[in-house]
Coordinates of C-alpha atoms in Angstrom, one line a residue:
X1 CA 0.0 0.0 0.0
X2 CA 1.6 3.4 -1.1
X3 CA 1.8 6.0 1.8
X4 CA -0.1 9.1 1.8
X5 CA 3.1 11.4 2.0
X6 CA 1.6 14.6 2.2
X7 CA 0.0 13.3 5.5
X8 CA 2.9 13.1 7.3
X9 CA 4.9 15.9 5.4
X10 CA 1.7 18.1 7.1
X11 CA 2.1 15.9 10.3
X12 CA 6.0 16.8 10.3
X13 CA 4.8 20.7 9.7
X14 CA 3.1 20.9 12.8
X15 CA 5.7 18.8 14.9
X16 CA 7.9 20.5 13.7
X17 CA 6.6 24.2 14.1
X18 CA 6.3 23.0 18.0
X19 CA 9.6 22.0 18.8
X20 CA 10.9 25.1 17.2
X21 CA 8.5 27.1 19.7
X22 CA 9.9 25.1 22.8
X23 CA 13.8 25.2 21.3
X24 CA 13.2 29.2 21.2
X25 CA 11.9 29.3 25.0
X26 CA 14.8 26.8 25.8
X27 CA 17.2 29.1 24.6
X28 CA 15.6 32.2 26.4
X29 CA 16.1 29.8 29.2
X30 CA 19.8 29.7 28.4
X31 CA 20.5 33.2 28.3
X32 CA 19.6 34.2 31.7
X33 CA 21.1 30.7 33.3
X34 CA 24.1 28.9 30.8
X35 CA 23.9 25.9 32.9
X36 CA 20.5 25.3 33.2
X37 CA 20.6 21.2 32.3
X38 CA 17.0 21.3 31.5
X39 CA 17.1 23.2 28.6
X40 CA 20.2 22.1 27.2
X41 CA 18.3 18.9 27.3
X42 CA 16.1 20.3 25.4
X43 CA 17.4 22.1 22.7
X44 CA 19.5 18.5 22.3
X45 CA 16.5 16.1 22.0
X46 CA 14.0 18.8 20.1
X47 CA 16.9 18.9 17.1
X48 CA 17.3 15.5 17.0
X49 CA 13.9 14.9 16.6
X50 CA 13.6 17.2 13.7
X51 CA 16.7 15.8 12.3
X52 CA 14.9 12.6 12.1
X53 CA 11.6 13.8 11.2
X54 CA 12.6 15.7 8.2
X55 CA 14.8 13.2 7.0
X56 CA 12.2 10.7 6.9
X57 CA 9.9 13.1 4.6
X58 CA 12.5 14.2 2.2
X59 CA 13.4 17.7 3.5
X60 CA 17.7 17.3 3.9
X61 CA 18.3 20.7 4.4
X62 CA 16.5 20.8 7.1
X63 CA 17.6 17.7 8.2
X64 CA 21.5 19.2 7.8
X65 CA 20.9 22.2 10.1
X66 CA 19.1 20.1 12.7
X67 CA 21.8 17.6 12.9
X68 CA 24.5 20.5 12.8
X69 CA 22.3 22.1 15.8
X70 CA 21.7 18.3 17.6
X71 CA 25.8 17.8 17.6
X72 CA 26.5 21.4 19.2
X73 CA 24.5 20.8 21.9
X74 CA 25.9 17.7 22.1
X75 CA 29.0 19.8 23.1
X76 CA 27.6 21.8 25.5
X77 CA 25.6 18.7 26.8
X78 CA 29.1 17.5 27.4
X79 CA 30.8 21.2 29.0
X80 CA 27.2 21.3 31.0
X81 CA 27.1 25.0 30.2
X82 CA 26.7 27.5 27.1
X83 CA 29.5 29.4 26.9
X84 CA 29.4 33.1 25.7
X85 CA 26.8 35.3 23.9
X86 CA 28.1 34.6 20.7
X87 CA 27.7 30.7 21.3
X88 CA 23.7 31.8 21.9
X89 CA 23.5 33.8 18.9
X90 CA 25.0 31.1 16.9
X91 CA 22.0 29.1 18.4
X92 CA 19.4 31.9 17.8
X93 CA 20.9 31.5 14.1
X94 CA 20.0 28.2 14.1
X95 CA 16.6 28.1 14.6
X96 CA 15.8 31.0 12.4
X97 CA 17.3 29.6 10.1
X98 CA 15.2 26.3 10.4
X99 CA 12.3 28.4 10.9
X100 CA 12.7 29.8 7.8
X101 CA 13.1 26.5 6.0
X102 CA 9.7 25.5 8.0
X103 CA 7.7 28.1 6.1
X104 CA 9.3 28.0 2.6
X105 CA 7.5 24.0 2.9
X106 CA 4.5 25.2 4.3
X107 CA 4.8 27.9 1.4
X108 CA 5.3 24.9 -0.8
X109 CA 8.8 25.4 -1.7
X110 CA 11.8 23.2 -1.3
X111 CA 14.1 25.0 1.1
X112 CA 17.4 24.2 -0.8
X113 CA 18.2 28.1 -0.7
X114 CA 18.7 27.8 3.2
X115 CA 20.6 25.2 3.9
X116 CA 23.3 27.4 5.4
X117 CA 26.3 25.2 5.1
X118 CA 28.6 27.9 6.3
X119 CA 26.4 27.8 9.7
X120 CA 26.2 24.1 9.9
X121 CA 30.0 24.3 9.6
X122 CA 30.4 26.6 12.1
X123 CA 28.2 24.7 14.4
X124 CA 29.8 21.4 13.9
X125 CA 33.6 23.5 13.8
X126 CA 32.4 25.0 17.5
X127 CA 31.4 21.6 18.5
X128 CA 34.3 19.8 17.0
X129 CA 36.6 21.7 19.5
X130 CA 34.5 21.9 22.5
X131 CA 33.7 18.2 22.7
X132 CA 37.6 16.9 24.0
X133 CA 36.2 13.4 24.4
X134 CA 35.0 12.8 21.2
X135 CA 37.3 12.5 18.1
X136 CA 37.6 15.5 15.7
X137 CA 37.6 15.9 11.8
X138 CA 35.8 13.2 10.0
X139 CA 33.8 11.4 12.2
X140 CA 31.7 14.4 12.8
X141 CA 30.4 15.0 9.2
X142 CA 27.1 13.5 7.8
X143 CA 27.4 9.8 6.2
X144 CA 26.8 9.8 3.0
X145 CA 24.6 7.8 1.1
X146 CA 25.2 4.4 1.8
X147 CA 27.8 5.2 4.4
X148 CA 27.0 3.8 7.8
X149 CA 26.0 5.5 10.7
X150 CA 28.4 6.6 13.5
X151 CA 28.2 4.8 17.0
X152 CA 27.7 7.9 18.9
X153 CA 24.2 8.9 16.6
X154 CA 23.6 5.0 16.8
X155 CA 24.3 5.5 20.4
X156 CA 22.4 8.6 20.5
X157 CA 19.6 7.6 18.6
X158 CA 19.1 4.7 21.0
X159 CA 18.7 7.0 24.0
X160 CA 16.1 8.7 22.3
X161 CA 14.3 6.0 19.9
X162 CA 11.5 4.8 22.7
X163 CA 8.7 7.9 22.5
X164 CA 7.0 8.2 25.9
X165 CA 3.3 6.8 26.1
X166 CA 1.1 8.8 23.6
X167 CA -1.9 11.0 25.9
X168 CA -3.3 13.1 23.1
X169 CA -3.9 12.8 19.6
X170 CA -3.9 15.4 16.7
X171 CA -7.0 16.7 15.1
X172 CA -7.1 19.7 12.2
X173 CA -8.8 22.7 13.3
X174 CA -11.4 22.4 10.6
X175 CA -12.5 18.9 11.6
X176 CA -12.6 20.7 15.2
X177 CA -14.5 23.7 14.2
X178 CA -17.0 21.5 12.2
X179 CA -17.8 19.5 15.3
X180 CA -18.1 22.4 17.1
X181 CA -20.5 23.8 14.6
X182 CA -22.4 20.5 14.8
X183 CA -22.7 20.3 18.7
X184 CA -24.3 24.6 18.6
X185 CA -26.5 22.8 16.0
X186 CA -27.7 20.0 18.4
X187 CA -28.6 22.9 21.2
X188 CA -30.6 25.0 19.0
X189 CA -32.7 22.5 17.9
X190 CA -32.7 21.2 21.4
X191 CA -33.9 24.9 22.2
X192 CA -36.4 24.5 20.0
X193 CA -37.8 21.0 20.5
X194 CA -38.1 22.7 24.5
X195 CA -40.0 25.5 23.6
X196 CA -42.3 23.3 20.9
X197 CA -43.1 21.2 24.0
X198 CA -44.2 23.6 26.2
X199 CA -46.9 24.0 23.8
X200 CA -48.4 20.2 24.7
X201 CA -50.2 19.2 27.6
X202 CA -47.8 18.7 31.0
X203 CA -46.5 16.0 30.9
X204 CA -43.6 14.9 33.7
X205 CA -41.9 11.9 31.6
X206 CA -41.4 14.4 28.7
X207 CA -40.1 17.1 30.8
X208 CA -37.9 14.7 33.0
X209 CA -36.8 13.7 29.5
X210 CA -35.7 17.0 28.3
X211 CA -33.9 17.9 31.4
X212 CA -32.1 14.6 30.8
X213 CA -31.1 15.4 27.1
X214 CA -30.2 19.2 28.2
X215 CA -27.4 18.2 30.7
X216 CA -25.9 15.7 28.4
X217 CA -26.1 18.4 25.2
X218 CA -24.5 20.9 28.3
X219 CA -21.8 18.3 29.0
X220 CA -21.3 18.1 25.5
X221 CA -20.8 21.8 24.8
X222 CA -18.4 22.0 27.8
X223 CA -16.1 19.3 26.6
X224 CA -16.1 20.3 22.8
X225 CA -15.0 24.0 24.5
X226 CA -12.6 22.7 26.6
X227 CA -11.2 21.0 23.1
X228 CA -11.4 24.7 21.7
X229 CA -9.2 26.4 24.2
X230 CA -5.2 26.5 23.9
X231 CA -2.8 27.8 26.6
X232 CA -1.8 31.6 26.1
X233 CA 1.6 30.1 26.1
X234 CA 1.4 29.2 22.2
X235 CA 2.1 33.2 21.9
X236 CA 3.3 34.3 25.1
X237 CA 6.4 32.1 24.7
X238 CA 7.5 34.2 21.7
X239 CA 7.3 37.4 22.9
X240 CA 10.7 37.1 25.2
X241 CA 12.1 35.9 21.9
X242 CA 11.5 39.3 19.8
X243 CA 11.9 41.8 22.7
X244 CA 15.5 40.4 23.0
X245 CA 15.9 40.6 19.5
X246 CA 14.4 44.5 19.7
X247 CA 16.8 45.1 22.3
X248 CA 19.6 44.2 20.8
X249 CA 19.1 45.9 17.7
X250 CA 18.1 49.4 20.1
X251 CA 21.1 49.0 22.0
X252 CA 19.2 48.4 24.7
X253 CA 18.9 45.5 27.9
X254 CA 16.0 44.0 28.8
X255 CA 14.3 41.2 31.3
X256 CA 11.1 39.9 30.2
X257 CA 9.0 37.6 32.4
X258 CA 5.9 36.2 31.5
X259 CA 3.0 35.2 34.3
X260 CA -0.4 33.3 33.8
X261 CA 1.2 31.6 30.5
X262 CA -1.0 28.5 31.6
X263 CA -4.1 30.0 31.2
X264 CA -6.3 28.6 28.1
X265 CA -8.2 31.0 25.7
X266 CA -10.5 30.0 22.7
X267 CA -8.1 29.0 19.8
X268 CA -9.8 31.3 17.6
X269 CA -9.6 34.4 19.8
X270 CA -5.9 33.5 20.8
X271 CA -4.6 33.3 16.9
X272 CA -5.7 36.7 16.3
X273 CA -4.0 38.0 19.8
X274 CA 0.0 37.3 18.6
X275 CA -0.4 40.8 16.6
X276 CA -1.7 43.2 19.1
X277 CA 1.2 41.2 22.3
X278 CA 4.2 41.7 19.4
X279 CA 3.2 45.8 18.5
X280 CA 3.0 46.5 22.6
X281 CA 6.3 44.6 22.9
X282 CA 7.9 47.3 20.2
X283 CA 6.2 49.9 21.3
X284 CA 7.6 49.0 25.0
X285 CA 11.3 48.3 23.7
X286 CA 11.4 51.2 20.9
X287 CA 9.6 54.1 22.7
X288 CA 9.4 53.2 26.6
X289 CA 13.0 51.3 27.9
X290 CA 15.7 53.5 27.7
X291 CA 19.6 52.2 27.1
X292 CA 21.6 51.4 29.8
X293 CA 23.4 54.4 30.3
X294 CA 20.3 56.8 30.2
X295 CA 19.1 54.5 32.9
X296 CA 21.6 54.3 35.4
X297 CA 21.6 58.1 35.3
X298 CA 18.2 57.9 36.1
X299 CA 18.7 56.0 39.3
X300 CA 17.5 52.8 37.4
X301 CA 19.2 48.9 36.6
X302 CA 20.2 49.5 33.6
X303 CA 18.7 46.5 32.4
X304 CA 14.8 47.5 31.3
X305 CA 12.1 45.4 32.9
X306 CA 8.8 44.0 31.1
X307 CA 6.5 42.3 32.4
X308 CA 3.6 40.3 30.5
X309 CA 0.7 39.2 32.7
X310 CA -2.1 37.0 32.2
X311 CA -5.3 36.4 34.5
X312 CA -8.7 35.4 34.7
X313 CA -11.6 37.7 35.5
X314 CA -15.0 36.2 35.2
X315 CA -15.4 35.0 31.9
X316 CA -12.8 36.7 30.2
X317 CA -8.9 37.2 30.4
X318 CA -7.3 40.4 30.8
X319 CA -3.3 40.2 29.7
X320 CA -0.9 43.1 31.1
X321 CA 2.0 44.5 29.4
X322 CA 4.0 46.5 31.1
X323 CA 7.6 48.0 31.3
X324 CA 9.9 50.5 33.6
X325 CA 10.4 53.2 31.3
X326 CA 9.9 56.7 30.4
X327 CA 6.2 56.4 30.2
X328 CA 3.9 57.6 27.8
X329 CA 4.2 61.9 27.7
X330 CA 1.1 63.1 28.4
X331 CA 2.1 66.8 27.4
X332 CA 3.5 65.6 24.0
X333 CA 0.1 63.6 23.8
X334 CA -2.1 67.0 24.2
X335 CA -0.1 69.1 22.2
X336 CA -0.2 66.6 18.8
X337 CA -4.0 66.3 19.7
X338 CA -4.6 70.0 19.9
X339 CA -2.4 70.3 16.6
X340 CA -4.4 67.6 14.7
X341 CA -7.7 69.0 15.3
X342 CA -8.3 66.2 17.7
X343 CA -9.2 68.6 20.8
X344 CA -9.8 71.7 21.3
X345 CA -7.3 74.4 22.7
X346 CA -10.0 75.7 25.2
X347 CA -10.6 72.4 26.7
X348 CA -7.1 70.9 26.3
X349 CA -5.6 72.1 29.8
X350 CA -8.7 70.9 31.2
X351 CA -8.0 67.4 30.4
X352 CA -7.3 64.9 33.4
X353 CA -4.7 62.5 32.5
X354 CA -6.7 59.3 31.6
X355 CA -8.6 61.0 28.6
X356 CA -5.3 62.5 27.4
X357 CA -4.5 58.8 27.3
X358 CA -7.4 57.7 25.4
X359 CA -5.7 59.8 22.3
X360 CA -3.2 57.3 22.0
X361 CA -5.9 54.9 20.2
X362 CA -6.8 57.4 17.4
X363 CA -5.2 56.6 13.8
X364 CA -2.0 58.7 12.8
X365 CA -1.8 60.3 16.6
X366 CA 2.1 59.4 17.1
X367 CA 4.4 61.4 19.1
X368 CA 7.4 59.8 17.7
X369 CA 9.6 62.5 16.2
X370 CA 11.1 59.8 13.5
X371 CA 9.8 56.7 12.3
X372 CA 11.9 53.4 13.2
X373 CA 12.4 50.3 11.5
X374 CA 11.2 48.5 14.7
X375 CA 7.4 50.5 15.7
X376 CA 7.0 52.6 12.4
X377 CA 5.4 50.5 10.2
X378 CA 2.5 51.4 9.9
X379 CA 0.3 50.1 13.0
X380 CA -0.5 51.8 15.5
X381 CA -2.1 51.7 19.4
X382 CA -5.2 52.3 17.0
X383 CA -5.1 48.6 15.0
X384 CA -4.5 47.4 18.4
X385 CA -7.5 48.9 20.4
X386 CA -9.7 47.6 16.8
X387 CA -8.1 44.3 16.5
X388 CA -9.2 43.5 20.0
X389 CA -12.7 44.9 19.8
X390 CA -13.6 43.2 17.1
X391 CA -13.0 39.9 19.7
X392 CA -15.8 41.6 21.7
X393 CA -12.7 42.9 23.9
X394 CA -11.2 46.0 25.1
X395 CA -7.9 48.1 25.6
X396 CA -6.8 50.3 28.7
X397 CA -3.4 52.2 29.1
X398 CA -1.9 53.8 32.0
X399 CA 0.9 55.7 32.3
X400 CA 3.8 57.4 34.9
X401 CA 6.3 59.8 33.6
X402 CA 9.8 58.3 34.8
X403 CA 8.0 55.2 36.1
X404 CA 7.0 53.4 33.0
X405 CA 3.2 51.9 30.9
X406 CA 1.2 49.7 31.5
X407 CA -1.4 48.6 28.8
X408 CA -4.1 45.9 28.9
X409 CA -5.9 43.4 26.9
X410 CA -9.0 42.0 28.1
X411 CA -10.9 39.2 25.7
X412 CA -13.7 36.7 26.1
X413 CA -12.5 33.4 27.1
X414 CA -14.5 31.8 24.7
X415 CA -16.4 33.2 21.5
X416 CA -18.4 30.4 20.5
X417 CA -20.8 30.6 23.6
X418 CA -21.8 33.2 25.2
X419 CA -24.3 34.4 28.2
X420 CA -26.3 37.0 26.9
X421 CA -29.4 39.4 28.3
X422 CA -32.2 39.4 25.8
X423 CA -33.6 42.4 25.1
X424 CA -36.2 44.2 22.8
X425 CA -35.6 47.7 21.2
X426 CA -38.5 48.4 18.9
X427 CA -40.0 45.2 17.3
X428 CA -36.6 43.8 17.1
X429 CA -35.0 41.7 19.9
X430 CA -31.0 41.8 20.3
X431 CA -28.6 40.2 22.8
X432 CA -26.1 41.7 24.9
X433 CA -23.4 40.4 26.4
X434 CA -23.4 39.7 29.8
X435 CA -19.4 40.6 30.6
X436 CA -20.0 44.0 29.5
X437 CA -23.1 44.7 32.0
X438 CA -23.0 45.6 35.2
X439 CA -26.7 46.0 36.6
X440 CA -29.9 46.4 35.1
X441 CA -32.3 49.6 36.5
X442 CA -36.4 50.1 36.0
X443 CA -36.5 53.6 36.8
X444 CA -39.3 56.5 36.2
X445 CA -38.7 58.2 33.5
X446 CA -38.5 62.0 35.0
X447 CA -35.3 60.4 36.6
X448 CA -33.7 61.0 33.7
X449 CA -32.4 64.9 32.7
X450 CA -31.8 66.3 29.2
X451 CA -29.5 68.5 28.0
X452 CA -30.1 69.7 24.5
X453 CA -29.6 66.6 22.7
X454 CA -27.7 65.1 25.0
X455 CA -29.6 62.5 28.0
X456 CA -27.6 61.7 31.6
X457 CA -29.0 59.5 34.3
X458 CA -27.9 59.9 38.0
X459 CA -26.4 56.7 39.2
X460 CA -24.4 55.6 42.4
X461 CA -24.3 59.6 42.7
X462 CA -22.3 59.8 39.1
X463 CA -24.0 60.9 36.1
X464 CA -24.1 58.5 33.5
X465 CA -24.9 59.4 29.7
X466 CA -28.0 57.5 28.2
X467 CA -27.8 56.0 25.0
X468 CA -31.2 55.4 23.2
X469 CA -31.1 52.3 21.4
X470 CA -34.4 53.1 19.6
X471 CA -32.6 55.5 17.9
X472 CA -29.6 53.9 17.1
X473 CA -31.8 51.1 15.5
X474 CA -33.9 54.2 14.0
X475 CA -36.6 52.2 15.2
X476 CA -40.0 53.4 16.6
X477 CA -40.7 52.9 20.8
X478 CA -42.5 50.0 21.7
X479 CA -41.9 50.9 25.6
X480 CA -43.6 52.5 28.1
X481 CA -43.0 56.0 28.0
X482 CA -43.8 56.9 31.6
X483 CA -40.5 53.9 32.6
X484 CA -37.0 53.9 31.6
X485 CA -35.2 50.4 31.2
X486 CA -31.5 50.8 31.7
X487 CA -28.9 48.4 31.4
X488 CA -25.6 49.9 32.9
X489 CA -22.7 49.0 30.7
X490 CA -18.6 49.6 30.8
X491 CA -17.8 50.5 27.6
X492 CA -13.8 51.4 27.1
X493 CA -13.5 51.8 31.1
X494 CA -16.7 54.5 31.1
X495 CA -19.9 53.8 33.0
X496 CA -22.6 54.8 29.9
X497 CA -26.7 52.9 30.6
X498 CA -28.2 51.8 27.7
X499 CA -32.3 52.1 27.3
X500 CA -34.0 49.8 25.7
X501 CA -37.8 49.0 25.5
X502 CA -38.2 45.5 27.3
X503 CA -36.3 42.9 29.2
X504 CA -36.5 39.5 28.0
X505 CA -34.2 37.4 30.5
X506 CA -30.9 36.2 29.8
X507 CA -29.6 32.8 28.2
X508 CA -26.3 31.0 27.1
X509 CA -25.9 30.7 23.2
X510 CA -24.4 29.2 20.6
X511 CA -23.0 32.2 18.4
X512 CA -22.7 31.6 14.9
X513 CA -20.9 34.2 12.5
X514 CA -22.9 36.8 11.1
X515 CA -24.0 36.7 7.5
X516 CA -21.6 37.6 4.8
X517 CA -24.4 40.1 3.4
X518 CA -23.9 42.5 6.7
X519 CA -20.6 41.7 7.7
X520 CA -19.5 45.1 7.4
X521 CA -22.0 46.1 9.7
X522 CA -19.7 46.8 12.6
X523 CA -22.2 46.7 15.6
X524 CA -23.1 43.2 14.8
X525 CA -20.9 40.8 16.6
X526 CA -22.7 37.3 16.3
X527 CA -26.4 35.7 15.1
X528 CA -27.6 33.2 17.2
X529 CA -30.9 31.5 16.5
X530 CA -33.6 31.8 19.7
X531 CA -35.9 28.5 20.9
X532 CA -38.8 29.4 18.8
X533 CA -36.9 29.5 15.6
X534 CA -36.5 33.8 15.9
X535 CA -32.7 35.1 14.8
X536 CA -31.2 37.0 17.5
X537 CA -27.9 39.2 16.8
X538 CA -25.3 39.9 19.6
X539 CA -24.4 43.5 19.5
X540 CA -20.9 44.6 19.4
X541 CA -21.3 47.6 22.2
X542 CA -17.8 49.0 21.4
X543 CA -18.8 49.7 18.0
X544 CA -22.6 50.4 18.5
X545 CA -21.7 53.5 20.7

């Protein structure tokens, strides 16, 4: 029977793209502790595994560099340390070099062109002389064809060759997001078949039965999520990576730690987050640490510190970045919006810090007085603050001149189901999402005061605006007028109360994309379809106000 090739050459892509990913933390690893046996380890058995791997589907210059890479750390296996920055450079090489190779396949090219032999010789040249106990020249250069393998990779090779006990399996995203899509089908019709039955007389076996098929469609749902969610860790791990890269290239020191790497985030909200973490990253290296000398004048190590932080509040995540730098200048901030037509001179001194901030989301605000290779390119804070939004998320920065920024990402943990508060706003009924609401108010309509065209509400002593769905739907009222329903929202860190015409309860949904006909309609985050058959879209609050 012929073997299905492309199978495993996509097999060996994903492999291969994971041990990469833990060879790159490894090596961060390495530079703050040389002798850390772990991830010499590491690095070791993660090249020899692509060594073999790649052989076995065709792909020798890969193969070449892996082995090159497996025999240093041999070496250093051997020294148990890493000796000098330049040894981990030569090592940084390495992998970008096979990461490289890695996407010219997955491009569909055959990465002949990076083969590198001048850094596979200088990795095996390094590891010929660092390695006294093993002999030198020949011995260490690839067999050729037909030549027979040496002891030590046989040796080698037999230390490695039994795999531990296989716990997981792999399964393609698609087939996952089509079961996924296949379980939200089986609770809306289960929804449905509920609501048909309440039409028929009572009748305790059917209910009893229902109940029954509702927790095991619930259990369902919660296992096929679990399946869904992937450790921040797939793109926190890269991020010490490129700020020590960015450092480098500035001139400039840096520490990065990363906490709360563990916690697990819908796949399809964490693939879209690697953007937004890698353009705070620059901005923190490029425009907030300052070089080692500039620091220690300042009183400060003059190695930078930047901290990414991850934790769970509710039912979402909120990721920190933050770093010890200059800080964000506030003054610089007013004076570009005042010059930009952004804000008014008259009401620019007035301006409390926190909504000076808030101009460091608007497109082509920068206070940068050149662009960089490394943060001028083109996105700004402002592709940020929409890239996360449009996960039904949101951005907040803070700031301390001298003490350095702080700037946070918080997303739904998952975005396939959702707990939502029904309401109606003219004839048409829309979900909300329950993260973004705080409380719900019935409250008599003179309790709310007008100002021109502008509506406030007094709340918890603060006043709050009003936003009037009906006319942001341009809807006619099908409320009573002598009541005002409020639901009391945090939109981009601000209190604002929604009003809307009827409460309808809240319920957990399956969200389904919204059709391609009005996906440019920004305030529409999600369609979900309701028990009795009725489409219901989940509004996308960020965008509707």
């Amino acid at each position: 029977m012929a073997l299905d090739m492309a199978k495993y050459r996509a097999l060996f892509l994903d492999e291969a793209t994971e041990y990469l990913a833990e060879i790159s933390s490894a090596l961060i690893e390495l530079e703050k502790d040389p002798t850390a046996v772990e991830s010499i380890d590491l690095v070791f058995r993660m090249a020899h595994s692509i060594k073999s791997m790649a052989a076995s589907v065709g792909h020798e210059a890969i193969a070449n560099v892996a082995h090159a890479l497996e025999d240093r750390m041999e070496s250093v296996r051997s020294a148990g340390r890493l000796a000098g920055d330049d040894g981990l450079s030569e090592l940084f090489r390495s992998l970008e070099s096979l990461e490289r190779m890695l996407a010219a396949v997955r491009a569909g090219d055959r990465p002949v062109v990076d083969s590198k032999p001048a850094l596979v010789a200088s990795l095996r040249a390094v590891a010929r002389s660092g390695d006294s106990s093993r002999k030198k020249s020949p011995e260490l250069e690839p067999p050729g064809p037909g030549e027979a393998r040496r002891d030590g990779e046989l040796a080698r090779d037999a230390e490695l060759a039994l795999p531990p006990k296989l716990t997981s399996v792999r399964v393609s995203t698609e087939s996952l997001d089509r079961f996924l899509g296949a379980v939200g089908e089986v609770i809306l019709s289960t929804n449905q078949l509920r609501t048909a039955a309440t039409g028929l007389a009572a009748n305790a076996d059917l209910a009893a039965g229902f109940d029954r098929v509702e927790r095991r469609v619930g259990e369902l749902q919660r296992r096929v999520l679990d399946l869904r969610t992937t450790p921040l860790q797939r793109v926190m791990d890269a991020m010490p990576r490129a700020a020590r890269q960015l450092a480098e290239a500035t001139g400039k020191r840096v520490d990065v730690e990363i906490r709360g790497a563990e916690l697990e985030l819908d796949r399809s909200i964490l693939d879209r987050l690697s953007d937004p973490l890698l353009h705070l990253v620059r901005n923190a290296i490029d425009h907030g640490l300052e070089t080692p000398d500039v620091r220690l004048a300042a009183g400060k190590d003059p190695v930078g510190r930047l901290v990414i932080e991850a934790r769970r509040e509710k039912e979402s995540i909120r990721i920190e970045v933050r770093d010890d730098g200059v800080g964000v200048d506030l003054e610089r901030v007013r004076a570009r919006a005042v010059e930009t037509g952004l804000l008014h001179p008259d009401l620019a001194e007035d301006l409390p810090p926190d909504e000076i901030a808030e101009f460091v989301f608007r497109p082509g605000l920068s206070t940068a007085s050149a662009v960089s290779g490394i943060s001028g390119r083109g996105v700004g804070m402002d592709a940020v603050r929409a890239r996360i939004e449009s996960l039904g998320g949101f951005v907040e920065l803070r700031t301390e001149k001298g003490a350095g920024t702080a700037t946070t990402l918080g997303v739904p943990i998952t975005a396939a189901v959702q707990r939502v508060l029904l309401v109606r706003v003219g004839g048409q009924r829309v979900a909300l999402p329950i993260g973004k609401l705080e409380r719900i108010l019935e409250l008599d309509a003179s309790a709310l005061e007008r100002s021109r065209s502008e509506c406030f509400v007094l709340v918890d002593d603060e006043p709050l605006p009003v936003i009037e769905l009906v006319e942001r739907f341009a809807v006619a009222t099908t409320g009573d007028p002598a009541l005002a329903l409020l639901v009391i929202a945090e939109l981009r860190g601000e209190r604002v109360a929604l009003r809307v015409d009827r409460f309808e309860g809240q319920q957990e949904i399956y969200l389904k994309p919204v059709p391609e006909l009005l996906a440019d309609v920004k305030p529409l985050a999600g369609l979900t379809v309701l028990g009795d058959g009725s489409p219901v879209f989940l509004l996308d609050l960020n965008h509707l106000v």
